[in-house]
PDB file of C-alpha atoms in Angstrom:
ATOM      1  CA  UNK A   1      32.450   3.534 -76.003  1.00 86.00           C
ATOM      2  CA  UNK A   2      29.170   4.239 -77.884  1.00 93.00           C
ATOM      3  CA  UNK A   3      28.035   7.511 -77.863  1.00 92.00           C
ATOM      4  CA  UNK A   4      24.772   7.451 -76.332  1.00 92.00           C
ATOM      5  CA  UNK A   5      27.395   5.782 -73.016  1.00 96.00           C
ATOM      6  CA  UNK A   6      29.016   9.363 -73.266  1.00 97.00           C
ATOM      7  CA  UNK A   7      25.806  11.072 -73.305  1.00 97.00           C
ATOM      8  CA  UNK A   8      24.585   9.474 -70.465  1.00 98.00           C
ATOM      9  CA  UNK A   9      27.480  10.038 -68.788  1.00 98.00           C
ATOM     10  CA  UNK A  10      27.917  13.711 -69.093  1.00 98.00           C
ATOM     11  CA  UNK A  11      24.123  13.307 -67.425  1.00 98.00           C
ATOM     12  CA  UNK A  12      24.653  11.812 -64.798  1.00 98.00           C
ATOM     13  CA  UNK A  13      27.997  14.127 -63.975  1.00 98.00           C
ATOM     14  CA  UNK A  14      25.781  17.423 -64.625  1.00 98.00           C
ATOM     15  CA  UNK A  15      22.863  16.115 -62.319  1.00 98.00           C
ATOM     16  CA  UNK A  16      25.481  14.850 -59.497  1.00 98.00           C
ATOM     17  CA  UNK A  17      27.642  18.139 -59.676  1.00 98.00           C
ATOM     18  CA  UNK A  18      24.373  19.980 -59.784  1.00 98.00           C
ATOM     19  CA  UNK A  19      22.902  18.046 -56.703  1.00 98.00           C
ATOM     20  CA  UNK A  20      26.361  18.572 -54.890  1.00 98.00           C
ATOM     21  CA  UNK A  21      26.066  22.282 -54.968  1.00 98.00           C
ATOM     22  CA  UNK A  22      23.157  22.715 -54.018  1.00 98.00           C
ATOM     23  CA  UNK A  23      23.388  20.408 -51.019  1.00 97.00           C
ATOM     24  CA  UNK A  24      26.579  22.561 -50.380  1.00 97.00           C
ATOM     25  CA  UNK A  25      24.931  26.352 -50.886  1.00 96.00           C
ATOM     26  CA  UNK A  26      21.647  25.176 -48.708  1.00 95.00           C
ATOM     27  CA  UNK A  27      23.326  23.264 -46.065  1.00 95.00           C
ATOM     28  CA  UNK A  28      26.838  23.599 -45.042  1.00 96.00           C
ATOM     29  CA  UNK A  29      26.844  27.652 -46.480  1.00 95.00           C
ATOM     30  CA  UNK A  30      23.761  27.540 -44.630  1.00 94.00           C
ATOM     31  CA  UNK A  31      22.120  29.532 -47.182  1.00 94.00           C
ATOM     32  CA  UNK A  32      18.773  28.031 -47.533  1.00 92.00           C
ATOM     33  CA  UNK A  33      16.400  31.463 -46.558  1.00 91.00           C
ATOM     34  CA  UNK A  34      15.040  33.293 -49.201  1.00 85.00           C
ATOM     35  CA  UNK A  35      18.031  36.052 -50.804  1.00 82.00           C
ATOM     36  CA  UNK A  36      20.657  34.721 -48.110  1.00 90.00           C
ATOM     37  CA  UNK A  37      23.803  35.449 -49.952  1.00 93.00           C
ATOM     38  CA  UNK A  38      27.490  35.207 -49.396  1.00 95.00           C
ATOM     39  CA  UNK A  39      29.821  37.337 -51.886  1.00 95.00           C
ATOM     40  CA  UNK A  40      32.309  35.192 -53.360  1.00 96.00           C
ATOM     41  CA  UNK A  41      33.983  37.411 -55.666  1.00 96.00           C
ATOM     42  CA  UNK A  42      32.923  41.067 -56.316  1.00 96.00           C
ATOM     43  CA  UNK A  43      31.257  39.956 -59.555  1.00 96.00           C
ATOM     44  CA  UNK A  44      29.836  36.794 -58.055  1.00 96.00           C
ATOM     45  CA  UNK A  45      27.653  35.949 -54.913  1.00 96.00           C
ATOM     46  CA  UNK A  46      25.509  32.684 -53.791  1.00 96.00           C
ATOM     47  CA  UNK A  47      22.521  33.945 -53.392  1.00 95.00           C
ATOM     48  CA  UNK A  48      19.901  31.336 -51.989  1.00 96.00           C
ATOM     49  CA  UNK A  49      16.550  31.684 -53.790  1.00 92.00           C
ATOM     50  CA  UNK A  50      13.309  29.605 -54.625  1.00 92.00           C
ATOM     51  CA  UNK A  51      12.423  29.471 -58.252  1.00 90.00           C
ATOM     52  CA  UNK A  52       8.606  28.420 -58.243  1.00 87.00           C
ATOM     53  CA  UNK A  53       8.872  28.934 -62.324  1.00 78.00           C
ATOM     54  CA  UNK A  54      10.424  28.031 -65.516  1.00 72.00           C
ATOM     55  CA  UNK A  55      13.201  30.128 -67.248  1.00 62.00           C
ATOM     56  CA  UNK A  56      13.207  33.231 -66.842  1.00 55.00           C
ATOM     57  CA  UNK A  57      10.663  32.869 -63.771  1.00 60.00           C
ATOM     58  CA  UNK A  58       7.621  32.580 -66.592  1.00 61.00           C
ATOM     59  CA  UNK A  59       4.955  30.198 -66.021  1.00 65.00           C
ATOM     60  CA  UNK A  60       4.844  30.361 -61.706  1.00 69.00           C
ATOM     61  CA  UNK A  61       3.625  27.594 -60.414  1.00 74.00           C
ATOM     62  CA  UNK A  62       0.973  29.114 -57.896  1.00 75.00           C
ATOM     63  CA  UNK A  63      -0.165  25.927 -56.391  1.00 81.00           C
ATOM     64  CA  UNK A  64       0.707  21.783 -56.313  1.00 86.00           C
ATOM     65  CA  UNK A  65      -1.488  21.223 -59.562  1.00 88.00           C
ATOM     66  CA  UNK A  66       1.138  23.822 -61.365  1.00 86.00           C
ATOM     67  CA  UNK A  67       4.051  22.505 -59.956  1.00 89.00           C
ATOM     68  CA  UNK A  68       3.131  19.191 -60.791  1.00 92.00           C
ATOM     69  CA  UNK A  69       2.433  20.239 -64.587  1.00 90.00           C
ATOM     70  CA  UNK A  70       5.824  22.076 -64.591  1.00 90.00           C
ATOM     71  CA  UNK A  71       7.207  18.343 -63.063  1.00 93.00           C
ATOM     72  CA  UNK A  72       5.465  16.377 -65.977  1.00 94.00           C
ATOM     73  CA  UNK A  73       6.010  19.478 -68.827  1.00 91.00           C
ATOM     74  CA  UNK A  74      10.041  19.098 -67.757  1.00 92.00           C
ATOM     75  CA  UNK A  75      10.042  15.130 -67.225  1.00 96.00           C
ATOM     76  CA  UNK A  76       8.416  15.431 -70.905  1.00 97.00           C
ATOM     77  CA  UNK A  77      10.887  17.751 -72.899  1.00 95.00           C
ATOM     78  CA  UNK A  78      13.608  15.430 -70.779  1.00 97.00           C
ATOM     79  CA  UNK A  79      12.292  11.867 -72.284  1.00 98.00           C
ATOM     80  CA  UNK A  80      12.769  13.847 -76.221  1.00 98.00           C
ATOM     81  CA  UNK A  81      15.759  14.717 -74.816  1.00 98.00           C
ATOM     82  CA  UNK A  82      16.909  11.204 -73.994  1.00 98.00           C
ATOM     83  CA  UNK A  83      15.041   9.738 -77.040  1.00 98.00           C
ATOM     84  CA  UNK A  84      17.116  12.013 -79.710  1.00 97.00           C
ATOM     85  CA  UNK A  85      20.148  11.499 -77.481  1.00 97.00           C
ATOM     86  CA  UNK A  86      20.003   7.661 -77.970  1.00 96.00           C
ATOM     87  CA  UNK A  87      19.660   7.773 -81.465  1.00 96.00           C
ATOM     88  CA  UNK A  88      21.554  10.757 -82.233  1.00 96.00           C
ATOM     89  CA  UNK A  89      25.102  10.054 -84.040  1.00 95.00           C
ATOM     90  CA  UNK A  90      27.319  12.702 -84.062  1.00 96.00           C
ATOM     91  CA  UNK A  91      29.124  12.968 -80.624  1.00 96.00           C
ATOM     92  CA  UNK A  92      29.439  16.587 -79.697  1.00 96.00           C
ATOM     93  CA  UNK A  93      25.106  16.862 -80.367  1.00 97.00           C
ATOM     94  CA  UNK A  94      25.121  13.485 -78.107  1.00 98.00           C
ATOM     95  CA  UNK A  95      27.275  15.521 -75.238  1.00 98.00           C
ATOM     96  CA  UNK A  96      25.222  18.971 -76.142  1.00 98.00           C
ATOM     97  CA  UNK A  97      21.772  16.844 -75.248  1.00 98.00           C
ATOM     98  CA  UNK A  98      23.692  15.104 -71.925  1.00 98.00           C
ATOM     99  CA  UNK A  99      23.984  18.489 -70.811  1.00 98.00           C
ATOM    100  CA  UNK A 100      20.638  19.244 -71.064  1.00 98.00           C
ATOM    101  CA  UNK A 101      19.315  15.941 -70.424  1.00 98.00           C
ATOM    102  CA  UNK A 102      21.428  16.084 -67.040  1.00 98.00           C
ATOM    103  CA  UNK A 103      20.431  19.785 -65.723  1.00 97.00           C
ATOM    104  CA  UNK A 104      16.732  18.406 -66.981  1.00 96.00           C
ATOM    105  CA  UNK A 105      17.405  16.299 -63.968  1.00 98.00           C
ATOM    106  CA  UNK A 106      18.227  17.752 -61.571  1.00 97.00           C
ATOM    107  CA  UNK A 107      15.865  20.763 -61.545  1.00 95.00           C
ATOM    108  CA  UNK A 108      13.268  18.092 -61.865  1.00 96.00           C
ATOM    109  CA  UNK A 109      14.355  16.659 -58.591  1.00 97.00           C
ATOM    110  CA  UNK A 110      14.324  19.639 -57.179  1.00 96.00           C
ATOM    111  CA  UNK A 111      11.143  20.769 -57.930  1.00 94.00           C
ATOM    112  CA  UNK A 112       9.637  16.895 -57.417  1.00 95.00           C
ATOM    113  CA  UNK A 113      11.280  17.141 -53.765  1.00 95.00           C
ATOM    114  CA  UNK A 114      11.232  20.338 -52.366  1.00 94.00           C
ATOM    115  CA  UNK A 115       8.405  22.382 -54.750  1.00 91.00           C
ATOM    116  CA  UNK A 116      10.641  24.778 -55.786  1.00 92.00           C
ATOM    117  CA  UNK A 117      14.040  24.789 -57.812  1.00 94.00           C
ATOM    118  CA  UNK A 118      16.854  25.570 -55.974  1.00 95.00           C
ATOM    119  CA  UNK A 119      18.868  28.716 -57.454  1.00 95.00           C
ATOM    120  CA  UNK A 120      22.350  30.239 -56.242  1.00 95.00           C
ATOM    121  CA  UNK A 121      24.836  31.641 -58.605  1.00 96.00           C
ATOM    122  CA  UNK A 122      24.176  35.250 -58.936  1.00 95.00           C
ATOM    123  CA  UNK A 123      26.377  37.123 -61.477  1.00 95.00           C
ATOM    124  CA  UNK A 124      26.491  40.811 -61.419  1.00 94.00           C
ATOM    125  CA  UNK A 125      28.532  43.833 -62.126  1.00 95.00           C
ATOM    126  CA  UNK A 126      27.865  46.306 -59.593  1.00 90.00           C
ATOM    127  CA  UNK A 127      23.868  46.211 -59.540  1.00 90.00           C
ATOM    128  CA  UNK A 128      23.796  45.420 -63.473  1.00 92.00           C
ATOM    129  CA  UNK A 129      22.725  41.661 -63.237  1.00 90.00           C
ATOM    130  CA  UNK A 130      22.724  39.941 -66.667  1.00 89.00           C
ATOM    131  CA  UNK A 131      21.419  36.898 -65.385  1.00 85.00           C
ATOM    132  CA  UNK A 132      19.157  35.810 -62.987  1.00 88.00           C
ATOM    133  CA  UNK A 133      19.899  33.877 -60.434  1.00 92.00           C
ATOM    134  CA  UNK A 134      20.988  30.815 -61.640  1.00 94.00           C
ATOM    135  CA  UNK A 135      21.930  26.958 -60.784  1.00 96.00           C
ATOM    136  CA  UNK A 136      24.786  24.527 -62.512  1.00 97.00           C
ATOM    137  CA  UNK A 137      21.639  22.789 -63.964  1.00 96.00           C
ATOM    138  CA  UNK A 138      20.086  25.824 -65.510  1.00 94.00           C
ATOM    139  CA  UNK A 139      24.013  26.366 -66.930  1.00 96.00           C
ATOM    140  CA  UNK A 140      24.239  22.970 -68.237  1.00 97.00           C
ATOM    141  CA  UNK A 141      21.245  23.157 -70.250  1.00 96.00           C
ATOM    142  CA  UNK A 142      21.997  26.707 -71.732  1.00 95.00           C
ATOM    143  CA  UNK A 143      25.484  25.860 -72.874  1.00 97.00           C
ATOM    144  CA  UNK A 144      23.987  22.391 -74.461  1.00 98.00           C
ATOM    145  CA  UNK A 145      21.443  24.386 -76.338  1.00 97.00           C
ATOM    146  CA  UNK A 146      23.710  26.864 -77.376  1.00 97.00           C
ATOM    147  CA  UNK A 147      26.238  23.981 -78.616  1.00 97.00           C
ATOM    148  CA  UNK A 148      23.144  22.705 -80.352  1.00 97.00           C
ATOM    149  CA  UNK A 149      22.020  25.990 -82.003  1.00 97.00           C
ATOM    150  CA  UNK A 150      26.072  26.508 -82.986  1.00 96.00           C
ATOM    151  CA  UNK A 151      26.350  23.393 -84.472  1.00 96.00           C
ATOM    152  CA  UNK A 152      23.095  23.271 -86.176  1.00 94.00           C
ATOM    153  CA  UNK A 153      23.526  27.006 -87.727  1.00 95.00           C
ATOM    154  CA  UNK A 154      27.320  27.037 -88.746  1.00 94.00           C
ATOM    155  CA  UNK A 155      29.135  23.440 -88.619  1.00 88.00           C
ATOM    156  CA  UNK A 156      28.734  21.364 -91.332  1.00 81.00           C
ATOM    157  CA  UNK A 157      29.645  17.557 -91.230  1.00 72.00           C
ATOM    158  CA  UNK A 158      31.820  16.215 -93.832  1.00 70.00           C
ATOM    159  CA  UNK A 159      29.055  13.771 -95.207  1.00 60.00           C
ATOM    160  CA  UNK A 160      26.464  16.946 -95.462  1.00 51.00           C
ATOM    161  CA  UNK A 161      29.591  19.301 -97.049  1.00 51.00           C
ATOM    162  CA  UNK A 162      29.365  19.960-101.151  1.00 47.00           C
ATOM    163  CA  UNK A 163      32.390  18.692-102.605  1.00 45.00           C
ATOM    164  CA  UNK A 164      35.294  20.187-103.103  1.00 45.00           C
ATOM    165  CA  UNK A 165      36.309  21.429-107.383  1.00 46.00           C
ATOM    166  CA  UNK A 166      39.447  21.610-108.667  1.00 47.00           C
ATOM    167  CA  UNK A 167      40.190  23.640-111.222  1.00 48.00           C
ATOM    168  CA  UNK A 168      41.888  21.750-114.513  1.00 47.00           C
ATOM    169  CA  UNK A 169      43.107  23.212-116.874  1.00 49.00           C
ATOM    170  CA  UNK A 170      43.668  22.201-120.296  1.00 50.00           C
ATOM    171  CA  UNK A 171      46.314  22.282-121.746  1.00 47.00           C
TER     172      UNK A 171
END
């Protein structure tokens, strides 16, 4: 299997599990009005809420002609996404970019569809929140950057690698 197949397919499985969830936190939970929330664990609730921005909530989208630049900004940074993916050759960079490519996706959809993106995993510990709220899209693409930035910062491939010396000695 090539590798751009496995990129793709991480994709696809981050947008679909990303989709799934959300169907499942805003309609059978029932948690589709703004802060709803159902405590899962004590560190963990779903917490339904409307993310009209980027990351970290910057750059709002205060009407339709915002949204839609957020829509074609996103759809943008997802086609380099795809385009480095499909020409990219070392396999965990192709996966890293699926998994951006994929939650790319999905909070495009969301925003395309409903106007908003749809966010629900709320980490906290007590009322210390490290996180906003969060979706399995907005997960995806962190961990893929972070794989990136890893990879890019500390692993070098064996091609890129100095060789190794040996010592002789002479006798």
């Amino acid at each position: 299997m090539k590798n751009w197949h496995i990129g793709l397919l991480v994709a696809a499985g981050v947008f679909l599990i990303d989709q799934a969830a959300k169907y499942y936190v805003t309609g059978p939970l029932g948690l589709n009005v703004q802060d709803a929330s159902l405590t899962v664990l004590p560190i963990f609730d779903l917490r339904f809420v409307k993310n009209v921005g980027v990351s970290l909530g910057l750059l709002p989208a205060s009407g339709a002609a915002m949204r839609w630049l957020l829509v074609l900004l996103t759809a943008g940074i997802a086609a380099g996404v795809l385009w480095w993916m499909l020409r990219e050759k070392k396999r965990p960079d192709v996966i890293a970019l699926g998994l951006v490519l994929g939650g790319a996706l999905g909070n495009i959809l969301d925003r395309t569809r409903l106007g908003y993106v749809v966010d629900f995993a709320d980490l906290h510990f007590g009322n210390w929140r490290p996180f906003l709220v969060f979706n399995v899209a907005d997960a995806a693409i962190t961990i893929g950057v972070l794989i990136l930035l890893i990879r890019a910062l500390f692993v070098r491939d064996k091609a890129g690698q100095a060789p190794a010396v040996e010592n002789e000695v002479n006798a």
